[in-house]
mmCIF file of C-alpha atoms in Angstrom:
data_model
loop_
_atom_site.group_PDB
_atom_site.id
_atom_site.type_symbol
_atom_site.label_atom_id
_atom_site.label_comp_id
_atom_site.label_asym_id
_atom_site.label_seq_id
_atom_site.Cartn_x
_atom_site.Cartn_y
_atom_site.Cartn_z
ATOM 1 C CA THR A 1 187.081 204.645 29.188
ATOM 2 C CA ALA A 2 187.589 201.897 26.606
ATOM 3 C CA MET A 3 184.023 201.288 26.040
ATOM 4 C CA SER A 4 183.750 204.626 25.992
ATOM 5 C CA THR A 5 184.777 205.641 22.571
ATOM 6 C CA PRO A 6 183.910 203.984 19.221
ATOM 7 C CA ALA A 7 187.353 203.997 18.163
ATOM 8 C CA ALA A 8 188.568 202.285 21.802
ATOM 9 C CA ILE A 9 190.374 198.737 21.912
ATOM 10 C CA PRO A 10 187.594 196.724 23.682
ATOM 11 C CA ARG A 11 188.971 193.920 25.945
ATOM 12 C CA VAL A 12 188.264 190.857 23.972
ATOM 13 C CA SER A 13 190.203 192.420 21.406
ATOM 14 C CA LEU A 14 193.256 193.276 23.387
ATOM 15 C CA THR A 15 193.308 189.724 25.356
ATOM 16 C CA TRP A 16 192.676 187.665 21.610
ATOM 17 C CA LEU A 17 195.873 190.216 20.278
ATOM 18 C CA LEU A 18 198.299 189.842 22.958
ATOM 19 C CA LEU A 19 197.258 185.874 22.612
ATOM 20 C CA ALA A 20 197.709 185.871 19.313
ATOM 21 C CA GLN A 21 200.834 188.166 19.433
ATOM 22 C CA SER A 22 202.968 185.163 22.092
ATOM 23 C CA LEU A 23 201.407 181.899 19.245
ATOM 24 C CA VAL A 24 202.826 184.054 16.304
ATOM 25 C CA LEU A 25 206.088 184.647 18.027
ATOM 26 C CA VAL A 26 206.789 180.919 18.538
ATOM 27 C CA PRO A 27 208.346 179.875 15.427
ATOM 28 C CA LEU A 28 210.421 182.793 15.298
ATOM 29 C CA TRP A 29 211.926 182.851 18.598
ATOM 30 C CA TRP A 30 214.693 180.341 16.829
ATOM 31 C CA HIS A 31 215.248 182.344 14.502
ATOM 32 C CA VAL A 32 215.718 186.276 15.914
ATOM 33 C CA PRO A 33 217.982 187.466 18.772
ATOM 34 C CA LEU A 34 216.822 185.701 22.226
ATOM 35 C CA TRP A 35 217.011 189.646 23.348
ATOM 36 C CA LEU A 36 213.982 190.304 21.789
ATOM 37 C CA LEU A 37 212.035 188.247 23.718
ATOM 38 C CA GLY A 38 212.584 190.373 27.207
ATOM 39 C CA LEU A 39 211.283 193.120 24.658
ATOM 40 C CA TRP A 40 208.550 190.984 23.954
ATOM 41 C CA LEU A 41 207.738 190.803 27.826
ATOM 42 C CA GLY A 42 208.431 194.244 28.527
ATOM 43 C CA CYS A 43 205.531 195.216 25.936
ATOM 44 C CA THR A 44 203.415 193.224 27.286
ATOM 45 C CA LEU A 45 203.514 193.832 30.628
ATOM 46 C CA TRP A 46 203.325 197.691 29.949
ATOM 47 C CA ARG A 47 200.296 197.543 27.691
ATOM 48 C CA VAL A 48 198.386 195.321 30.097
ATOM 49 C CA GLN A 49 199.397 198.216 32.813
ATOM 50 C CA VAL A 50 198.313 201.132 30.365
ATOM 51 C CA PHE A 51 194.938 199.005 29.612
ATOM 52 C CA ARG A 52 194.389 199.072 33.535
ATOM 53 C CA MET A 53 195.257 202.808 34.049
ATOM 54 C CA ARG A 54 198.647 201.666 36.082
ATOM 55 C CA ALA A 55 200.545 203.632 33.476
ATOM 56 C CA ARG A 56 201.106 206.096 30.703
ATOM 57 C CA TYR A 57 201.723 205.630 26.761
ATOM 58 C CA PRO A 58 205.403 206.349 26.315
ATOM 59 C CA GLY A 59 206.044 209.472 24.960
ATOM 60 C CA ARG A 60 208.071 210.682 21.647
ATOM 61 C CA LEU A 61 211.283 210.602 23.146
ATOM 62 C CA ILE A 62 210.997 207.552 24.870
ATOM 63 C CA LYS A 63 209.426 205.516 21.336
ATOM 64 C CA VAL A 64 212.674 207.118 19.367
ATOM 65 C CA ALA A 65 214.822 205.361 22.254
ATOM 66 C CA LEU A 66 213.330 202.561 21.771
ATOM 67 C CA MET A 67 213.957 202.043 18.038
ATOM 68 C CA LEU A 68 217.397 203.375 17.860
ATOM 69 C CA ALA A 69 217.780 200.760 20.496
ATOM 70 C CA VAL A 70 216.776 198.070 18.848
ATOM 71 C CA ALA A 71 217.864 199.011 15.387
ATOM 72 C CA ALA A 72 221.379 198.894 17.424
ATOM 73 C CA GLY A 73 220.896 195.468 18.961
ATOM 74 C CA VAL A 74 219.708 194.154 15.743
ATOM 75 C CA TYR A 75 222.902 194.975 14.234
ATOM 76 C CA LEU A 76 224.903 194.317 16.592
ATOM 77 C CA SER A 77 223.452 190.176 17.145
ATOM 78 C CA SER A 78 223.238 189.762 13.555
ATOM 79 C CA GLY A 79 226.115 192.115 11.868
ATOM 80 C CA THR A 80 223.539 193.843 9.298
ATOM 81 C CA TRP A 81 220.018 194.919 9.089
ATOM 82 C CA VAL A 82 220.286 193.208 5.282
ATOM 83 C CA GLY A 83 219.190 189.505 5.307
ATOM 84 C CA LEU A 84 216.582 187.303 6.110
ATOM 85 C CA GLU A 85 217.351 186.531 9.842
ATOM 86 C CA ALA A 86 218.024 190.511 10.316
ATOM 87 C CA THR A 87 214.900 191.431 8.855
ATOM 88 C CA ALA A 88 212.991 189.354 10.304
ATOM 89 C CA ALA A 89 214.097 190.282 13.582
ATOM 90 C CA LEU A 90 213.570 194.101 12.702
ATOM 91 C CA LEU A 91 209.971 193.151 11.359
ATOM 92 C CA VAL A 92 209.400 191.227 14.875
ATOM 93 C CA ALA A 93 210.381 194.632 16.886
ATOM 94 C CA ALA A 94 208.050 196.367 15.292
ATOM 95 C CA PHE A 95 205.379 194.158 16.108
ATOM 96 C CA LEU A 96 206.348 194.472 19.581
ATOM 97 C CA LEU A 97 206.865 198.204 19.817
ATOM 98 C CA LYS A 98 203.145 198.977 17.997
ATOM 99 C CA LEU A 99 201.663 197.754 21.170
ATOM 100 C CA LEU A 100 203.322 200.460 23.250
ATOM 101 C CA GLU A 101 201.247 203.036 20.547
ATOM 102 C CA MET A 102 198.092 201.054 20.407
ATOM 103 C CA GLN A 103 195.558 203.188 21.173
ATOM 104 C CA THR A 104 192.458 202.739 18.863
ATOM 105 C CA ALA A 105 191.089 200.384 16.910
ATOM 106 C CA ARG A 106 192.893 201.917 13.806
ATOM 107 C CA ASP A 107 196.268 200.789 15.355
ATOM 108 C CA ALA A 108 194.806 197.692 16.627
ATOM 109 C CA ARG A 109 193.748 196.686 12.996
ATOM 110 C CA VAL A 110 197.896 197.776 12.532
ATOM 111 C CA VAL A 111 199.485 195.424 14.676
ATOM 112 C CA ILE A 112 197.223 192.365 13.844
ATOM 113 C CA PHE A 113 197.850 193.165 10.146
ATOM 114 C CA LEU A 114 201.793 193.035 11.311
ATOM 115 C CA GLY A 115 200.919 189.174 12.856
ATOM 116 C CA LEU A 116 199.419 188.455 9.514
ATOM 117 C CA PHE A 117 202.953 189.035 8.100
ATOM 118 C CA CYS A 118 204.658 187.495 10.496
ATOM 119 C CA LEU A 119 202.324 184.448 10.370
ATOM 120 C CA ALA A 120 203.804 184.413 6.273
ATOM 121 C CA VAL A 121 207.546 184.958 7.263
ATOM 122 C CA ALA A 122 207.419 182.210 9.742
ATOM 123 C CA TYR A 123 207.097 180.178 6.395
ATOM 124 C CA LEU A 124 210.373 181.426 4.963
ATOM 125 C CA PHE A 125 212.367 179.405 7.879
ATOM 126 C CA ASP A 126 209.784 176.148 7.973
ATOM 127 C CA ALA A 127 207.204 175.209 5.628
ATOM 128 C CA SER A 128 206.524 172.003 7.156
ATOM 129 C CA LEU A 129 203.134 170.452 7.711
ATOM 130 C CA GLY A 130 203.928 170.727 11.183
ATOM 131 C CA TRP A 131 204.353 174.528 10.679
ATOM 132 C CA ALA A 132 201.292 174.568 9.143
ATOM 133 C CA LEU A 133 198.733 173.488 10.964
ATOM 134 C CA TYR A 134 200.496 175.202 14.119
ATOM 135 C CA SER A 135 199.910 178.171 12.477
ATOM 136 C CA VAL A 136 196.078 177.637 12.365
ATOM 137 C CA LEU A 137 196.171 178.910 15.853
ATOM 138 C CA PRO A 138 197.705 182.127 15.553
ATOM 139 C CA LEU A 139 195.598 182.696 12.611
ATOM 140 C CA LEU A 140 192.560 181.790 14.328
ATOM 141 C CA ALA A 141 193.546 184.348 17.099
ATOM 142 C CA LEU A 142 194.646 187.062 14.705
ATOM 143 C CA LEU A 143 190.917 187.098 13.515
ATOM 144 C CA ALA A 144 189.276 186.790 17.253
ATOM 145 C CA ALA A 145 191.017 189.860 17.706
ATOM 146 C CA LEU A 146 189.724 191.761 14.758
ATOM 147 C CA ILE A 147 186.203 190.505 15.164
ATOM 148 C CA GLY A 148 186.309 191.461 18.730
ATOM 149 C CA LEU A 149 186.958 195.539 17.703
ATOM 150 C CA GLN A 150 183.830 195.879 15.736
ATOM 151 C CA GLN A 151 180.939 196.942 18.482
ATOM 152 C CA THR A 152 178.315 194.253 18.308
ATOM 153 C CA SER A 153 177.211 191.708 20.705
ATOM 154 C CA LEU A 154 179.989 189.935 20.949
ATOM 155 C CA ILE A 155 182.448 193.000 21.775
ATOM 156 C CA ALA A 156 182.316 191.162 25.558
ATOM 157 C CA ARG A 157 181.844 187.627 24.620
ATOM 158 C CA PRO A 158 185.406 186.146 23.806
ATOM 159 C CA MET A 159 184.438 182.670 22.758
ATOM 160 C CA ALA A 160 181.777 183.677 20.203
ATOM 161 C CA THR A 161 184.740 185.756 18.358
ATOM 162 C CA LEU A 162 186.793 182.930 18.432
ATOM 163 C CA LYS A 163 183.774 180.324 17.480
ATOM 164 C CA LEU A 164 183.224 183.103 14.684
ATOM 165 C CA ALA A 165 186.436 183.096 13.406
ATOM 166 C CA GLY A 166 186.624 179.864 13.556
ATOM 167 C CA SER A 167 183.703 179.747 11.306
ATOM 168 C CA LEU A 168 185.558 182.155 8.926
ATOM 169 C CA MET A 169 188.179 179.904 8.330
ATOM 170 C CA LEU A 170 186.064 176.903 7.128
ATOM 171 C CA GLN A 171 184.038 178.902 4.536
ATOM 172 C CA ALA A 172 187.689 180.237 2.786
ATOM 173 C CA LEU A 173 188.963 176.347 3.185
ATOM 174 C CA PRO A 174 187.295 175.022 -0.133
ATOM 175 C CA LEU A 175 188.859 178.379 -1.603
ATOM 176 C CA MET A 176 192.037 177.911 -0.324
ATOM 177 C CA LEU A 177 192.501 174.088 -1.785
ATOM 178 C CA LEU A 178 191.273 175.568 -4.749
ATOM 179 C CA LEU A 179 194.085 177.623 -5.225
ATOM 180 C CA PHE A 180 196.844 175.316 -3.428
ATOM 181 C CA VAL A 181 195.874 172.409 -6.658
ATOM 182 C CA PHE A 182 195.288 174.884 -9.558
ATOM 183 C CA PHE A 183 196.902 178.011 -8.721
ATOM 184 C CA PRO A 184 200.353 178.094 -10.546
ATOM 185 C CA ARG A 185 204.532 177.737 -8.806
ATOM 186 C CA LEU A 186 206.066 180.783 -9.888
ATOM 187 C CA GLU A 187 209.669 182.413 -9.539
ATOM 188 C CA PRO A 188 210.472 184.301 -6.739
ATOM 189 C CA LEU A 189 209.752 187.906 -7.795
ATOM 190 C CA TRP A 190 213.186 188.813 -5.727
ATOM 191 C CA SER A 191 215.735 186.592 -4.078
ATOM 192 C CA LEU A 192 216.742 186.412 -0.029
ATOM 193 C CA PRO A 193 219.346 183.499 1.427
ATOM 194 C CA LEU A 194 216.440 181.165 2.246
ATOM 195 C CA PRO A 195 217.890 178.725 4.663
ATOM 196 C CA ALA A 196 215.910 176.452 2.679
ATOM 197 C CA PRO A 197 215.260 175.513 -1.165
ATOM 198 C CA GLY A 198 212.335 178.204 -1.803
ATOM 199 C CA GLN A 199 210.955 176.835 -4.936
ATOM 200 C CA GLY A 200 207.118 175.513 -4.355
ATOM 201 C CA VAL A 201 205.996 172.383 -5.361
ATOM 202 C CA THR A 202 202.913 170.289 -4.838
#
């Protein structure tokens, strides 16, 4: 069962992870092909059925076929695999497909880190204050999912993991403000065709 092995993914962590994924992807739907929405729904339902022991994990052949289909779909939608929107689409697809092979806590951590990376990529499309405030929600859910992976007394208490995630974010707030005010704005290490000016200003 999901609780019998230390490396397994607890239910509370999977719940927060699925919620976090939906929250992370909200601002990206305006910049990636809409057919990825169907992929997200399919992967989510499949993973829930696997957790309920009503479906099996996909075999290697199915995973390879999905990867090739996604790569072809991104190319047909964008006309390239290079560029900000095409790269974001491939990243979102990897974030979704990883759900189907997520069997252990280590796999879940990879998905969580992908979620954090997608959260950062969304700032390339929108760096407004509204998005900054909204991004607190998926960040909280991702932290709660990460906390839920630990085999502690919080493993069966979803709200307790969320409360601890909020506490950790509040503790990091002074450091974040310090870095925002005093850290120098550096030129980018590489150039991308951004939809808006990428130079950071205070």
